[in-house]
Amino acid sequence: MKRLTSIFISCLLCFLITDMVQAQITEKPGFGKFAITNATVHTVTNGTIENGVVLVNGEKIEFVGENAKITADYQQINAEGKHVYPGFMDSGTILGLQEVGAVAVTNDQAELGDYNPHVRAFTAINPSSVSIPVTRVNGVTHVISVPVSGRIAGKGTLIDLYGYSPDSMAVLPNAALHLTLPSSQQRGWWDDRSDEEIKEAYEKGMKELNEFWKKAEFYNRMMTAYEENPSGKKQPDKDEKMDAMREVVTGEIPIIITVDKKQEILDAIEWTKDRGDARFILAGVEEGWRVAEEIAESGLPCLVSTLYTPERDYDNYQRPYQNPGKLHEAGVKVAIATGESENVRNAPYHAGYAAAYGMGVEEAVKALTINPAEIFGVSDKLGSLEAGKQANLFISDGDPFEPMTTIEQVFIRGYKIPMVSRHTQLYEEYLNRDAVQN
Amino acid sequence: MKKLLLMLLTLGLASATYAQEKGSVLVKNGTVITIANGDMENTDVLIRDGVITEIGQDLRAPRGVQTIDATGKFVMPGIIDAHSHIAGVDINEATNPVTAEVTMEESVDPNDINIYWALAGGVTSIHLMHGSANVIGGQNETLKLRYGAGMDAMRFEGAPRTIKFALGENPTRVHGQGYDVQPRTRMGVEQVVRDHFDAAIDYKRNREAYLEAKAAYDKNQRGTPPVPVAKNLRLEVLSDIIDGEVWVHCHSYRADEILMLMRVFNDYGVENFTFQHANEAFKIAPELRKNGARTSIFADWWAYKFEVYYSTAYNASILNANGVNNSINSDSGELIRHLNHEAAKAVHYGGTSEQDALKMITLNPAIQLGIDDKVGTIEEGKHGDIAIWSGHPLSIYSICEKTFVDGKKYFDREEDADDMRLEVNPEENFEETYTRWYESGKDADSCLRGAEILFDSNGMSLNGGTE
């Protein structure tokens, strides 16, 4: 009897524990040594390996190749018939900064003021955003999240999508400054300013920006001079905004300029010339295909999306889909940026359209992996499957650009991510809901 | 004989009034996705004068009928979007919580370029809906995308009348919070519907009694003339809803408000309704099934407003598995361009079969619009609304090559010029900067188009337009 009771109790305990595990919001990720075998490995930088092996050891990729000695301490994942890709990166989002678009108190992507170089997305990233697990289970492991307001909105941050603090997620806390140039164009059909007024506003805006830039360069020279040899000099007063511009004017971090229209793109290219050591990236660039040669000549990389309607009514319907391919063809380095928050998970489909409409699959994969890694200067860590790089990858049952493909397992910084999100949890709960009411 | 002649003449006149251009074409050797009878490989489809007359192998083109070789390609029924605002000139009559008398009939721009872009995505019919600013908005129009034809010629002949309802944040925000007019809450939304249904029932009874009494008085010319009950178009339309003559398409998000409206409909005997957006429909799939309700949803839009925060992209699969008739819609000039891939997401999220996913953009929306006897499948006797795809339409690499409405070609990728201006002047330095602002806004569905400009930082103002 006693034995029966104890069996009963242990059974009950088992049930309870199982229940408790299921009740958790997310499971804990796995971490340690993993051997992914028999997979088609898309290294991005070194071609595709059929029947390949990827060894993950802690945070890093230990080995990528055909044959590896796999010791017993590796957890084996047989990926026969499956594909392994480096984790995808979306180069322009507001993920982690915006929870619910229409609820203002959950929006942290737009600070007041026109010139905010000292404002940092890194500060406001919410690691608990429900959108983060929703995004990563689709194979998007990294995003650049960018503030978007005024002339200088602040600094974007490059994060991976696993962690409990911005610090643990940040690959680059300050990835780039975000700048919107004054527009020499009418803003839209509702913009009823005269040509004179538009020109006046444009010139005033440019004057303001150029003065801000000059001041920043001066501040940097002044501070550098003092830091190099403080003896006998009076320490200059600190200015937060100007201080934040130092790493920008010195080219330590790049500047993302968002421009869409042809003339704005040309204006932006012109403005970036003779800016000392500063580095620039173009974003948006919806009419890039109109001036692809000019962009290529400027050497500026572009962050683009594909799922929008043509800028002008008379444009060929497929221009947005063709834009990345046409830019690439002209010699521009292209990365995919959705500009999204909750649906960053669609980044692979943006790339899929680019692939289908002229860019080709291989280049479109690069636009989500090695290209952004190079543009933001982190290709030593991210963007391809190579020994020594961070273990950011996913296993899929097919081409990840195909909406019907399933992403089966994601690794971020070596962590084997639970493939759950609010969306999967609601599915589990409600698929077979019984008890019909009403 | 005279009667017959008159009838023929009338018929001739009527058909002349609504004459739409119809075409004939033979599409050969394609894989035909019939929707009704599975996929048929290496099969020909013959369309004559706008109607599919034959499906089979080795068909011969009748004299004067063009043949198109679709070897290696897929032939699919034209996509139907059960929720669209493209081609709509005015979307919201946001001045009263109930504007049933308003209609989109005269609010169609047949030259809207979005129609052409939708055709380029294989779409042949749309449900042009009134907006969601009001609890009971205006009547909608089912259109065929006969791009460039006149406004009347765009109408889908024989489609049932439909009307837009809206629950939740949109009407409470526009009216209660913006104007201090009921409803400000979901409680108020229910009462607005019930109050107006009651008024419509009373109106119908009183109006009919009056008309009878008046007829009697006119005939006899004795006694006192009856007190008139004036004709009220708003109440007449509401009455038609209760009588089942007007089908309801209701903008809704939360499960509780969907249940509320089904209770109201049960009380008033309203039977034919579709819940639009319905992000939380998955929570009450058994109830929707039990009440015969249909749903038309986004593939994966969520979190753009609070009432869609507790959403899941698995919505379509859950509804489908529970036997609810569900369609995938766009409500957007951008999404309508690739509804095939939006449908493919139902395979990705929840493993809906490819056939069922395809039904969600063809037969299911046709059923929801009451046009499934005419379109939505490739079957003999149905309209010649088809699209030819370079590969399987659920693949991201497949491109729509040609789109036919009533057998007439409205889109052909090969004929698509680089610059779509009708007259191109090479000397022209034309920096047009028109921006479709209402479609770039992803923070809300475009149901609120036109109503949003009524808001500024101080709340709502009828003048609008202040930045």
XYZ file of C-alpha atoms in Angstrom, chain A:
438
model
C 0.000 0.000 0.000
C 2.753 2.325 0.994
C 4.516 1.512 -2.225
C 1.382 2.222 -4.242
C 0.975 5.561 -2.504
C 4.535 6.523 -3.232
C 4.090 5.549 -6.897
C 0.943 7.593 -6.977
C 2.676 10.553 -5.397
C 5.622 10.383 -7.753
C 3.240 10.178 -10.696
C 1.396 13.190 -9.405
C 4.683 15.005 -8.927
C 5.666 14.147 -12.474
C 2.437 15.614 -13.782
C 2.848 18.700 -11.674
C 6.402 19.285 -12.828
C 5.459 18.765 -16.463
C 2.616 21.172 -15.976
C 4.905 23.732 -14.404
C 7.339 23.511 -17.297
C 4.524 24.007 -19.780
C 3.171 26.934 -17.826
C 6.387 28.899 -18.273
C 6.282 31.707 -20.806
C 9.361 30.398 -22.545
C 11.584 27.445 -22.015
C 15.234 27.896 -21.234
C 17.555 27.697 -24.206
C 20.208 25.022 -24.518
C 23.873 25.978 -24.354
C 27.068 24.015 -24.747
C 28.323 21.750 -27.504
C 26.196 20.897 -30.520
C 26.965 18.914 -33.643
C 24.662 19.576 -36.580
C 25.206 16.802 -39.107
C 24.133 15.684 -42.603
C 22.921 19.178 -43.489
C 23.185 21.295 -46.607
C 25.316 24.064 -45.143
C 25.044 27.495 -46.752
C 28.210 29.171 -45.522
C 27.608 32.345 -47.584
C 31.318 33.117 -47.761
C 32.648 29.680 -48.732
C 29.932 28.179 -50.863
C 27.475 25.423 -50.048
C 28.453 22.129 -48.466
C 26.257 19.092 -49.099
C 26.210 16.635 -46.232
C 28.020 19.105 -44.054
C 28.759 19.396 -40.370
C 28.570 22.469 -38.156
C 30.000 22.250 -34.655
C 28.866 24.788 -32.092
C 30.939 25.153 -28.962
C 29.685 27.686 -26.469
C 29.134 31.032 -28.137
C 31.164 30.183 -31.213
C 31.181 28.087 -34.317
C 33.982 25.608 -33.878
C 33.942 23.897 -37.237
C 32.220 24.035 -40.605
C 32.999 21.350 -43.144
C 32.397 17.853 -44.387
C 33.975 15.526 -41.891
C 34.457 16.111 -38.220
C 35.331 13.899 -35.307
C 32.339 14.243 -33.051
C 33.011 13.251 -29.478
C 30.324 12.038 -27.092
C 30.029 15.369 -25.290
C 28.364 16.958 -28.337
C 24.608 16.989 -28.505
C 23.866 15.671 -31.969
C 21.282 17.199 -34.251
C 20.696 15.111 -37.360
C 19.759 17.615 -40.045
C 19.404 15.170 -42.915
C 17.445 16.796 -45.731
C 17.638 20.124 -43.908
C 19.481 23.355 -44.557
C 21.683 25.452 -42.295
C 22.027 29.201 -42.851
C 23.679 31.974 -40.870
C 21.093 33.908 -38.864
C 19.435 36.655 -40.901
C 19.953 40.327 -40.079
C 17.413 43.107 -40.721
C 19.392 46.335 -41.180
C 16.675 48.829 -40.360
C 13.901 48.279 -37.830
C 12.314 49.741 -34.720
C 12.106 46.325 -33.063
C 12.382 46.601 -29.290
C 11.609 50.333 -29.439
C 7.946 50.040 -30.355
C 5.555 47.567 -28.792
C 2.147 48.620 -30.128
C 2.178 51.151 -32.964
C -1.044 52.997 -32.112
C -0.363 53.134 -28.363
C 1.877 56.175 -27.909
C 3.167 55.190 -24.469
C 4.721 52.047 -25.941
C 6.585 54.001 -28.626
C 10.196 54.902 -27.864
C 11.601 55.422 -31.332
C 10.979 59.174 -31.700
C 12.440 61.631 -29.184
C 11.498 65.322 -29.240
C 13.879 67.797 -30.807
C 15.524 68.042 -34.209
C 19.120 67.338 -33.263
C 19.566 64.364 -30.927
C 22.878 62.665 -31.655
C 23.139 61.781 -27.953
C 19.875 59.826 -27.938
C 20.505 56.069 -28.091
C 18.250 53.211 -29.161
C 20.399 50.958 -26.976
C 18.941 52.678 -23.904
C 15.326 51.941 -24.822
C 15.561 48.414 -26.221
C 13.065 46.279 -24.356
C 14.484 42.745 -24.192
C 11.034 41.491 -23.125
C 9.218 42.789 -26.171
C 6.735 40.158 -27.304
C 7.843 40.857 -30.873
C 11.349 39.543 -30.240
C 10.544 35.806 -29.889
C 8.001 36.189 -32.710
C 10.804 37.472 -34.942
C 13.607 35.098 -34.086
C 11.673 31.868 -34.624
C 11.501 32.898 -38.289
C 15.291 32.876 -38.579
C 15.925 36.585 -38.095
C 18.555 36.614 -35.361
C 19.861 40.192 -35.574
C 18.415 43.617 -36.158
C 19.582 47.178 -36.328
C 17.037 49.155 -34.389
C 17.036 52.839 -35.191
C 15.432 55.982 -33.730
C 13.398 57.898 -36.292
C 12.591 61.559 -35.690
C 13.720 65.082 -36.486
C 16.909 65.846 -38.406
C 19.262 63.721 -36.304
C 17.135 61.114 -34.539
C 19.853 59.470 -32.494
C 21.960 56.346 -32.662
C 20.735 52.955 -33.759
C 21.905 49.780 -32.117
C 22.853 46.392 -33.525
C 21.441 43.655 -31.312
C 20.896 39.947 -31.411
C 17.492 38.657 -30.416
C 18.317 36.655 -27.336
C 19.012 38.140 -23.965
C 17.680 39.680 -20.800
C 19.359 43.072 -21.067
C 20.364 45.362 -23.916
C 23.954 44.882 -22.774
C 23.859 41.141 -23.356
C 22.137 41.543 -26.717
C 24.140 44.403 -28.180
C 26.737 43.552 -30.788
C 27.263 47.284 -31.259
C 25.495 49.506 -28.695
C 26.048 52.426 -31.068
C 25.808 51.061 -34.595
C 25.041 54.197 -36.588
C 23.655 57.706 -36.370
C 20.346 58.281 -38.124
C 20.043 61.434 -40.217
C 17.216 62.750 -42.375
C 18.314 65.469 -44.760
C 16.106 68.466 -45.488
C 14.097 67.816 -48.626
C 14.258 70.013 -51.687
C 11.027 68.382 -52.830
C 7.351 68.750 -52.185
C 6.468 66.374 -49.367
C 3.278 65.117 -50.996
C 0.106 66.239 -52.675
C -1.129 67.851 -49.478
C 2.024 69.982 -49.258
C 0.711 73.280 -50.645
C 3.855 75.352 -50.192
C 5.009 77.303 -53.214
C 8.291 76.416 -54.935
C 9.819 79.491 -53.306
C 8.735 78.410 -49.842
C 10.037 74.864 -50.380
C 13.384 76.220 -51.548
C 13.573 78.598 -48.605
C 12.787 75.853 -46.075
C 15.335 73.559 -47.732
C 18.092 76.138 -47.635
C 17.343 77.062 -44.056
C 17.414 73.366 -43.084
C 20.713 72.770 -44.853
C 22.281 75.844 -43.276
C 21.270 74.642 -39.833
C 22.626 71.159 -40.467
C 25.904 72.382 -41.909
C 26.450 74.689 -38.970
C 25.740 71.824 -36.573
C 28.218 69.672 -38.465
C 30.946 72.353 -38.442
C 30.440 72.879 -34.738
C 30.767 69.138 -34.164
C 34.001 68.973 -36.137
C 35.363 71.919 -34.208
C 34.340 70.410 -30.880
C 36.077 67.173 -31.789
C 39.298 68.962 -32.758
C 39.211 70.987 -29.587
C 38.597 67.959 -27.329
C 41.150 65.832 -29.138
C 43.767 68.549 -28.773
C 43.072 68.780 -25.064
C 43.063 64.989 -24.527
C 46.330 64.552 -26.398
C 48.101 67.161 -24.353
C 46.120 68.558 -21.413
C 49.086 70.232 -19.734
C 48.826 73.941 -19.496
C 45.413 74.050 -21.196
C 42.046 74.915 -19.769
C 39.684 71.927 -19.990
C 36.838 72.725 -22.430
C 33.264 72.428 -21.124
C 31.477 69.239 -22.053
C 28.541 69.314 -24.423
C 26.532 66.055 -24.588
C 25.313 66.528 -28.142
C 28.691 67.537 -29.473
C 30.321 64.738 -27.536
C 27.969 62.270 -29.177
C 29.003 63.588 -32.591
C 32.691 62.841 -32.048
C 32.522 59.166 -33.018
C 30.413 60.216 -35.990
C 32.665 62.890 -37.501
C 35.689 60.657 -36.984
C 34.031 57.839 -38.900
C 34.067 55.458 -35.972
C 30.369 54.852 -36.504
C 28.571 55.478 -39.801
C 25.627 57.726 -40.559
C 22.454 56.281 -42.044
C 20.742 58.797 -44.315
C 17.136 57.945 -45.160
C 16.181 59.133 -48.645
C 13.668 57.827 -51.154
C 13.193 60.159 -54.093
C 15.632 60.486 -56.937
C 16.559 64.106 -56.293
C 16.898 63.522 -52.563
C 19.260 60.621 -53.208
C 21.401 62.809 -55.452
C 21.323 65.652 -52.910
C 22.408 63.225 -50.196
C 25.302 61.867 -52.250
C 26.454 65.424 -52.914
C 26.228 66.317 -49.237
C 28.320 63.315 -48.126
C 31.254 64.450 -50.242
C 34.012 66.307 -48.400
C 32.783 65.295 -44.963
C 36.227 64.373 -43.672
C 36.451 60.924 -42.128
C 32.716 60.467 -41.709
C 31.154 57.294 -43.205
C 27.720 57.123 -44.782
C 25.031 54.566 -45.611
C 21.863 55.264 -47.592
C 18.541 53.825 -46.430
C 15.084 53.633 -47.952
C 16.312 54.512 -51.453
C 12.972 53.536 -53.031
C 13.931 55.263 -56.273
C 17.481 53.962 -56.131
C 17.012 52.130 -59.439
C 16.667 55.521 -61.148
C 20.134 56.587 -60.073
C 21.853 53.243 -59.427
C 24.990 54.269 -61.343
C 25.372 57.462 -59.348
C 24.961 55.571 -56.071
C 27.501 52.965 -57.145
C 29.961 55.696 -58.044
C 29.543 57.270 -54.620
C 30.482 53.956 -53.005
C 27.670 54.244 -50.493
C 25.948 51.021 -49.417
C 22.125 50.876 -49.348
C 19.609 49.472 -46.871
C 16.415 48.688 -48.792
C 13.083 46.917 -48.581
C 10.922 45.531 -51.389
C 7.362 45.402 -50.053
C 6.040 48.872 -50.857
C 4.139 50.390 -53.768
C 5.999 52.301 -56.496
C 6.880 55.903 -55.673
C 5.184 57.243 -58.776
C 1.943 56.186 -60.381
C 3.551 55.700 -63.754
C 6.392 53.498 -62.564
C 6.424 49.903 -63.699
C 4.621 47.825 -61.066
C 7.645 45.667 -60.228
C 10.184 48.419 -59.516
C 10.110 47.974 -55.728
C 10.848 44.263 -56.163
C 13.608 44.972 -58.692
C 15.261 47.798 -56.792
C 17.775 45.694 -54.790
C 18.761 43.726 -57.887
C 19.249 46.845 -59.987
C 21.364 48.449 -57.281
C 23.474 45.306 -56.951
C 23.894 45.083 -60.704
C 25.274 48.623 -60.738
C 27.803 47.666 -58.061
C 26.124 48.896 -54.889
C 26.449 46.868 -51.695
C 22.866 46.106 -50.646
C 21.359 44.996 -47.346
C 17.694 44.327 -46.585
C 15.918 46.605 -44.108
C 12.188 46.197 -43.529
C 11.643 49.290 -41.369
C 9.243 47.128 -39.380
C 8.704 46.414 -35.728
C 6.279 43.534 -35.082
C 6.712 42.034 -38.550
C 10.486 42.072 -38.874
C 9.915 38.328 -39.270
C 9.028 39.069 -42.911
C 12.599 40.163 -43.748
C 13.254 36.861 -45.595
C 10.290 37.572 -47.881
C 11.621 41.024 -48.727
C 14.835 39.281 -49.764
C 12.807 36.618 -51.592
C 11.237 39.269 -53.795
C 14.647 40.762 -54.490
C 15.874 37.282 -55.425
C 12.914 36.546 -57.711
C 13.077 39.895 -59.475
C 16.653 40.000 -60.641
C 19.004 39.846 -57.669
C 19.293 36.067 -57.568
C 19.099 33.876 -54.486
C 22.776 33.945 -53.588
C 23.043 37.725 -53.541
C 19.730 38.076 -51.722
C 21.014 35.765 -48.966
C 24.086 37.984 -48.705
C 21.833 41.023 -48.347
C 20.541 39.468 -45.121
C 23.869 38.163 -43.822
C 27.399 39.100 -44.820
C 26.562 42.413 -46.516
C 25.098 44.107 -43.430
C 27.864 42.557 -41.315
C 30.413 44.230 -43.569
C 28.502 47.504 -43.813
C 28.421 47.809 -40.030
C 31.939 46.457 -39.521
C 31.138 43.235 -37.678
C 31.929 40.645 -40.336
C 34.532 39.161 -38.014
C 31.651 37.967 -35.804
C 28.512 37.756 -37.940
C 27.177 37.115 -41.384
C 28.503 33.699 -42.393
C 29.121 30.174 -41.182
C 32.824 30.099 -40.457
C 34.866 28.634 -37.637
C 35.562 31.297 -35.035
C 32.463 33.378 -35.727
C 29.533 33.676 -33.352
C 27.148 30.738 -33.501
C 24.179 32.502 -35.079
C 22.357 30.134 -37.395
C 19.146 28.361 -38.181
C 18.054 24.997 -39.518
C 15.206 25.010 -42.041
C 13.362 22.317 -43.952
C 13.783 24.237 -47.216
C 14.531 27.554 -48.842
C 14.003 30.193 -46.125
C 12.709 32.734 -48.667
C 9.728 30.489 -49.383
C 6.798 31.427 -47.133
C 5.870 27.744 -46.859
C 9.237 26.707 -45.422
C 9.499 25.905 -41.718
C 12.367 27.185 -39.606
C 13.013 24.282 -37.271
C 15.758 25.482 -34.958
C 17.495 28.779 -34.292
C 20.820 29.366 -32.527
C 21.787 32.817 -31.308
C 25.262 33.375 -29.841
C 25.418 29.638 -29.242
C 22.100 29.493 -27.419
C 19.675 26.923 -28.806
C 16.549 29.065 -28.820
C 13.181 27.584 -27.766
C 11.020 27.715 -30.874
C 8.115 29.339 -29.095
C 6.551 32.778 -29.108
C 3.212 34.230 -28.114
C 1.983 33.241 -31.557
C 2.879 29.568 -31.151
C 1.537 29.535 -27.595
C -1.836 30.871 -28.666
C -1.858 28.266 -31.435
C -1.197 25.469 -28.957
C -3.902 26.704 -26.653
C -6.656 27.395 -29.153
C -6.223 24.942 -32.031
C -8.383 22.290 -30.419
C -10.392 24.373 -28.026
C -13.513 22.441 -27.096
C -16.468 23.529 -24.969
C -18.562 25.368 -27.508
C -20.465 28.210 -25.944
C -22.842 30.933 -27.069
